[in-house]
Amino acid sequence: MKGLKRVLKPVSSMMMAFWLVVGCSNTGLAQTTEVKPKLIGSIAGNSAPLHTETLTVSGAGIESGTITVGFYEWPLRVDQPALISVEGALPQTRTSIQLQPDAAVNALVARAMSQPDGALPDVSWHELTAIVQGRWTLQVKVRPESEASKGFTPALVSVDALAPVASLPLVVEGPPAMPRWLAWLIAASPLMMLAVFVRKLNESIEHSSSEETPWWEGVARSYGAYRAAASDSQEPSP
Amino acid sequence: MGSPSVLGVLHPPASAEQSGARPSGTEPAAALTGEHLRGLDVHESRLRLRAAWLMIFNGMIGCFGVLWDIQWHVDVGRDSFLTPPHLTLYTASAVSGLISLWMVLWSTWRFRRGALEINERTTVQLWGFRGPLGFMVSGFGSLALVVAAPFDNYWHQLYGIDVSIWEPFHMMGMFGNTVAIFGLMVLLSSEFNRAVRRGELGARAGLTSSSVAVAGLRGDDTWRHPTQLAMAAGLLVALTATFIVAIPAAQGSKIVGHIVGVPVFVYPILLGVLLPMALALAGLIMRSPFAATSVALMMTVWRFLTMYTVPIAVEQLRLSEGMPYRPGMPYPQLLSRYLPLTLILGGIAVDWYRHWHKKRQSAREALPEEASGALMGLLATLPVVLTWYPYLNAGGSKSEGARKVLTSVPMTTVTSLLMAGLVSMVVGYLMSRLAHPLKRVLR
């Protein structure tokens, strides 16, 4: 029982510490959805987009019109956050965007962190990241701005399925593909090292077989011999 | 006189002479009696064992991270690489690796300072470093696992978020984990053997010769040594990793594979490879007469823990990320639901064989060690495969479906079972070969 307590005490302490860390990280995550997208603050207003597209939006509850989508990263690259501005002449509307993967791309919809421009009423800023290369469709959705949605805070916005949509097919570029044989060669490297370690283990055993006495006895004997030799040499000769 | 340790005795650095109460290998030469030096060895062992426990704890956290990650993939799907499950997994591995690195660097530094307990008979030299072999191996395994992370992300960038567990860089992580656990076993075995050499354990438990192939001696209480519990925990990490690979393989789309053109069910063959690595090895290197059963029981407790905690972790994360479930999800406790209750049968079978073998050994009628290993591999695998096989190969949900699979492809079933048995015996044999040096290692 005493032994069990001795084991359980440190283990339970460590488990508690772990769950504390997990809990804190989850709380932190909940907060990250509320913070201002980092690119928007740094780029907005200071530079022109690298690429622009003009799209037509029309649908129920919305006046037809055009919007200009500005890309501050072009072409879009995988795992690189892309800042996108949407500028439109559509009064009293709210814009949200998302990247929809094509059927051949195995990924979830990439949602954007969105924020209206502080100075320009018809401009909004969006930041999103595609994590898989290939063909995607940028969907820009516009819906009438209600009283409730005015002055919305930056957040991961799910695009309303009923809102009018403008689509823009685009390609997210990825790194060059590695040959499969090379991937497997790299992946097998731990096993190759395992062979080295097993050899080292066997060498170590071979050496051990000749060591019948513990190491400390050998060292103590050597030391005793050294002391004896030292005391002999210090004795004055007759 | 020629060894560095003796040079250290003769020329202790001056700064070390002011060391505190703890016995130190660099204390004044007048203190160097055999008993004092033995004390240094004891202290070094305690240190290594504490580090090993920290690594085992990290291994458990890492396994939890993987379970969490797989469940997250299935239920929700990931929209970035640095998800909390990934962070948990890779942080745990990195911390484990750092502990190993620290132990090796510190041993190297102490060796160069002339610390007596770090010598050629307690450590090995590799690429200019000197330290316990177990930490070197385990540290490399952890490093491989962490290095696999950016490669894994690269693979996902190319081929999508749901690439199979069999993809190269997932396997690299699994290989790294295998190496890390092997290192841990080397470390714990050497600590056990060092304790025996210090005379802390009974003479009968001394460095086992090949004639004492299987442990579990009657009246032998060496299983109480702390290294034994640590070994069980280390093998538990191995077993968890086993099921991380095996269960998705059984439930995923790739139920049927081909070996030399012959169609086989992947799951039983995979278990034939992986189970002997944990259960037969437990039977071969651990001292408890209930070694394999206790590891299997620990796995069952771990199963219940993860069964309840993983879905909670997924739900909490989903809520905080504001992400929806995938259609038809959550599929509750996908990974932990089927975890190994039947594994206990395998554990009992292995331990029963060890007991039987011990009795035959005293009558000099026992099988050779390698044959015992092969048989233990088979015994560890067969009960699990036979009881799980129909259930899991049908998707793990409907017994009607299981019957359908079994009756529709009887030849594949028979081939798979035969192949699983053969593979488990080969792996069991290899484990017996591995157990041989583990019973002797001192460094």
CSV table of C-alpha atoms in Angstrom, one decimal, chain B residues 42-253:
chain,number,residue,atom,x,y,z
B,42,VAL,CA,23.7,3.7,-6.6
B,43,HIS,CA,23.3,7.4,-6.9
B,44,GLU,CA,23.8,7.3,-10.6
B,45,SER,CA,21.2,4.5,-11.0
B,46,ARG,CA,18.7,6.6,-9.0
B,47,LEU,CA,19.3,9.5,-11.3
B,48,ARG,CA,18.9,7.4,-14.5
B,49,LEU,CA,15.7,5.8,-13.2
B,50,ARG,CA,14.1,9.1,-12.4
B,51,ALA,CA,14.9,10.3,-15.9
B,52,ALA,CA,13.4,7.1,-17.2
B,53,TRP,CA,10.2,7.7,-15.3
B,54,LEU,CA,10.0,11.2,-16.7
B,55,MET,CA,10.4,9.8,-20.2
B,56,ILE,CA,7.7,7.2,-19.6
B,57,PHE,CA,5.3,9.9,-18.4
B,58,ASN,CA,6.0,11.9,-21.5
B,59,GLY,CA,5.5,8.7,-23.6
B,60,MET,CA,2.0,8.4,-22.0
B,61,ILE,CA,1.2,12.0,-22.7
B,62,GLY,CA,2.4,11.5,-26.3
B,63,CYS,CA,0.2,8.5,-26.7
B,64,PHE,CA,-2.7,10.5,-25.4
B,65,GLY,CA,-1.8,13.2,-28.0
B,66,VAL,CA,-1.9,10.7,-30.8
B,67,LEU,CA,-5.3,9.2,-29.6
B,68,TRP,CA,-6.7,12.7,-29.4
B,69,ASP,CA,-5.3,13.6,-32.8
B,70,ILE,CA,-6.7,10.6,-34.6
B,71,GLN,CA,-10.1,11.0,-32.9
B,72,TRP,CA,-9.9,14.7,-33.9
B,73,HIS,CA,-9.2,13.8,-37.5
B,74,VAL,CA,-12.1,11.4,-37.6
B,75,ASP,CA,-14.7,13.5,-35.9
B,76,VAL,CA,-13.8,17.0,-37.0
B,77,GLY,CA,-10.8,17.2,-39.3
B,78,ARG,CA,-7.9,19.5,-38.9
B,79,ASP,CA,-7.5,22.9,-40.4
B,80,SER,CA,-3.9,23.6,-39.4
B,81,PHE,CA,-0.8,21.6,-38.4
B,82,LEU,CA,-0.3,23.0,-35.0
B,83,THR,CA,-3.5,21.7,-33.4
B,84,PRO,CA,-3.4,21.0,-29.6
B,85,PRO,CA,-3.3,17.2,-30.2
B,86,HIS,CA,-0.2,17.7,-32.4
B,87,LEU,CA,1.4,20.0,-29.9
B,88,THR,CA,0.8,17.6,-27.1
B,89,LEU,CA,2.3,14.7,-29.1
B,90,TYR,CA,5.3,16.6,-30.4
B,91,THR,CA,6.0,18.5,-27.1
B,92,ALA,CA,6.0,15.2,-25.2
B,93,SER,CA,8.4,13.7,-27.6
B,94,ALA,CA,10.6,16.7,-27.6
B,95,VAL,CA,10.7,16.8,-23.8
B,96,SER,CA,11.6,13.1,-23.8
B,97,GLY,CA,14.3,13.7,-26.3
B,98,LEU,CA,15.7,16.7,-24.3
B,99,ILE,CA,15.8,14.6,-21.1
B,100,SER,CA,17.9,12.0,-23.0
B,101,LEU,CA,20.1,14.7,-24.5
B,102,TRP,CA,20.6,16.2,-21.1
B,103,MET,CA,21.6,12.9,-19.6
B,104,VAL,CA,24.1,12.1,-22.4
B,105,LEU,CA,25.6,15.6,-22.4
B,106,TRP,CA,25.8,15.7,-18.7
B,107,SER,CA,27.4,12.2,-18.6
B,108,THR,CA,29.9,13.3,-21.2
B,109,TRP,CA,30.8,16.4,-19.2
B,110,ARG,CA,31.2,14.5,-16.0
B,111,PHE,CA,33.3,11.9,-17.7
B,112,ARG,CA,35.6,14.6,-19.0
B,113,ARG,CA,35.8,16.0,-15.5
B,114,GLY,CA,36.9,12.6,-14.2
B,115,ALA,CA,33.7,11.6,-12.4
B,116,LEU,CA,34.2,8.0,-11.4
B,117,GLU,CA,30.7,6.7,-11.8
B,118,ILE,CA,30.8,7.7,-15.5
B,119,ASN,CA,33.3,5.2,-16.9
B,120,GLU,CA,33.8,2.7,-19.6
B,121,ARG,CA,31.9,0.1,-17.7
B,122,THR,CA,28.8,2.1,-17.0
B,123,THR,CA,28.5,4.1,-20.3
B,124,VAL,CA,29.2,3.7,-24.0
B,125,GLN,CA,31.0,6.1,-26.4
B,126,LEU,CA,29.3,7.0,-29.6
B,127,TRP,CA,30.3,9.8,-31.9
B,128,GLY,CA,32.3,11.7,-29.3
B,129,PHE,CA,29.6,11.5,-26.6
B,130,ARG,CA,29.7,9.3,-23.6
B,131,GLY,CA,26.6,8.2,-21.8
B,132,PRO,CA,24.2,5.3,-21.0
B,133,LEU,CA,23.3,3.5,-24.2
B,134,GLY,CA,19.6,3.6,-23.4
B,135,PHE,CA,19.5,7.4,-23.3
B,136,MET,CA,21.4,7.6,-26.6
B,137,VAL,CA,18.9,5.2,-28.3
B,138,SER,CA,15.8,6.7,-26.8
B,139,GLY,CA,17.0,10.2,-27.5
B,140,PHE,CA,17.5,9.3,-31.1
B,141,GLY,CA,14.1,7.8,-31.3
B,142,SER,CA,12.5,10.9,-29.9
B,143,LEU,CA,14.5,13.0,-32.3
B,144,ALA,CA,13.3,10.9,-35.2
B,145,LEU,CA,9.7,11.4,-34.1
B,146,VAL,CA,10.1,15.2,-33.9
B,147,VAL,CA,12.0,15.4,-37.2
B,148,ALA,CA,9.1,13.4,-38.8
B,149,ALA,CA,6.7,16.3,-37.9
B,150,PRO,CA,7.6,18.8,-40.6
B,151,PHE,CA,7.9,16.0,-43.1
B,152,ASP,CA,4.5,14.8,-42.1
B,153,ASN,CA,3.1,18.3,-42.6
B,154,TYR,CA,4.7,18.5,-46.0
B,155,TRP,CA,3.0,15.2,-47.0
B,156,HIS,CA,-0.3,16.5,-45.8
B,157,GLN,CA,0.2,19.7,-47.8
B,158,LEU,CA,0.7,17.6,-50.9
B,159,TYR,CA,-1.9,14.9,-50.4
B,160,GLY,CA,-4.5,16.1,-48.0
B,161,ILE,CA,-5.5,16.0,-44.4
B,162,ASP,CA,-6.7,12.4,-44.3
B,163,VAL,CA,-3.7,10.6,-45.7
B,164,SER,CA,-3.5,7.1,-44.4
B,165,ILE,CA,-1.5,6.1,-41.4
B,166,TRP,CA,0.7,4.0,-43.7
B,167,GLU,CA,2.2,7.0,-45.4
B,168,PRO,CA,6.0,7.3,-45.1
B,169,PHE,CA,6.2,10.0,-42.5
B,170,HIS,CA,3.5,8.6,-40.2
B,171,MET,CA,5.6,5.4,-40.3
B,172,MET,CA,8.7,7.4,-39.6
B,173,GLY,CA,7.1,8.7,-36.4
B,174,MET,CA,6.1,5.1,-35.5
B,175,PHE,CA,9.6,3.9,-36.2
B,176,GLY,CA,11.0,6.7,-34.0
B,177,ASN,CA,8.7,5.7,-31.2
B,178,THR,CA,9.8,2.1,-31.5
B,179,VAL,CA,13.4,3.1,-31.3
B,180,ALA,CA,12.6,5.3,-28.3
B,181,ILE,CA,10.9,2.5,-26.4
B,182,PHE,CA,13.7,0.1,-27.3
B,183,GLY,CA,16.1,2.6,-25.8
B,184,LEU,CA,14.0,2.8,-22.7
B,185,MET,CA,14.1,-1.0,-22.4
B,186,VAL,CA,17.9,-1.0,-22.8
B,187,LEU,CA,18.1,1.6,-20.0
B,188,LEU,CA,15.8,-0.2,-17.6
B,189,SER,CA,17.4,-3.5,-18.3
B,190,SER,CA,20.8,-2.1,-17.6
B,191,GLU,CA,19.6,-0.5,-14.4
B,192,PHE,CA,18.2,-3.8,-13.3
B,193,ASN,CA,21.4,-5.6,-14.1
B,194,ARG,CA,23.5,-3.0,-12.3
B,195,ALA,CA,21.3,-3.4,-9.2
B,196,VAL,CA,21.9,-7.1,-9.4
B,197,ARG,CA,25.7,-6.6,-9.7
B,198,ARG,CA,25.6,-4.3,-6.7
B,199,GLY,CA,24.1,-7.1,-4.7
B,200,GLU,CA,20.8,-5.3,-4.1
B,201,LEU,CA,18.8,-8.3,-5.3
B,202,GLY,CA,19.0,-12.0,-4.5
B,203,ALA,CA,21.8,-14.1,-6.0
B,204,ARG,CA,19.3,-16.2,-8.0
B,205,ALA,CA,18.3,-13.1,-9.8
B,206,GLY,CA,21.9,-12.4,-10.9
B,207,LEU,CA,22.8,-11.7,-14.5
B,208,THR,CA,20.8,-14.5,-16.1
B,209,SER,CA,22.6,-16.9,-18.2
B,210,SER,CA,21.1,-18.3,-21.3
B,211,SER,CA,20.2,-21.4,-19.4
B,212,VAL,CA,17.8,-19.3,-17.3
B,213,ALA,CA,15.9,-18.2,-20.4
B,214,VAL,CA,12.6,-17.2,-18.8
B,215,ALA,CA,12.3,-15.2,-15.7
B,216,GLY,CA,9.6,-15.6,-13.0
B,217,LEU,CA,11.5,-17.7,-10.5
B,218,ARG,CA,9.5,-19.1,-7.7
B,219,GLY,CA,10.3,-17.3,-4.4
B,220,ASP,CA,12.1,-14.6,-6.4
B,221,ASP,CA,11.1,-11.1,-5.4
B,222,THR,CA,13.2,-9.3,-7.9
B,223,TRP,CA,10.0,-8.1,-9.6
B,224,ARG,CA,9.6,-5.6,-6.8
B,225,HIS,CA,12.6,-3.7,-8.1
B,226,PRO,CA,11.6,-0.3,-9.4
B,227,THR,CA,13.0,-1.0,-12.8
B,228,GLN,CA,10.3,-3.7,-13.2
B,229,LEU,CA,7.4,-1.4,-12.8
B,230,ALA,CA,9.1,1.1,-15.1
B,231,MET,CA,9.5,-1.7,-17.7
B,232,ALA,CA,5.8,-2.5,-17.5
B,233,ALA,CA,4.9,1.1,-18.0
B,234,GLY,CA,7.3,1.4,-20.9
B,235,LEU,CA,5.8,-1.6,-22.6
B,236,LEU,CA,2.4,-0.1,-21.9
B,237,VAL,CA,3.5,2.9,-24.1
B,238,ALA,CA,4.6,0.3,-26.7
B,239,LEU,CA,1.2,-1.4,-26.5
B,240,THR,CA,-0.7,1.9,-26.9
B,241,ALA,CA,1.3,2.7,-29.9
B,242,THR,CA,0.5,-0.7,-31.2
B,243,PHE,CA,-3.2,-0.1,-31.1
B,244,ILE,CA,-2.8,3.3,-32.5
B,245,VAL,CA,-1.5,1.7,-35.7
B,246,ALA,CA,-3.6,-1.5,-35.6
B,247,ILE,CA,-7.1,-0.2,-34.9
B,248,PRO,CA,-7.4,2.4,-37.7
B,249,ALA,CA,-5.8,-0.3,-40.0
B,250,ALA,CA,-8.6,-2.7,-39.0
B,251,GLN,CA,-11.4,-0.2,-39.3
B,252,GLY,CA,-10.2,1.9,-42.1
B,253,SER,CA,-10.6,1.4,-45.8
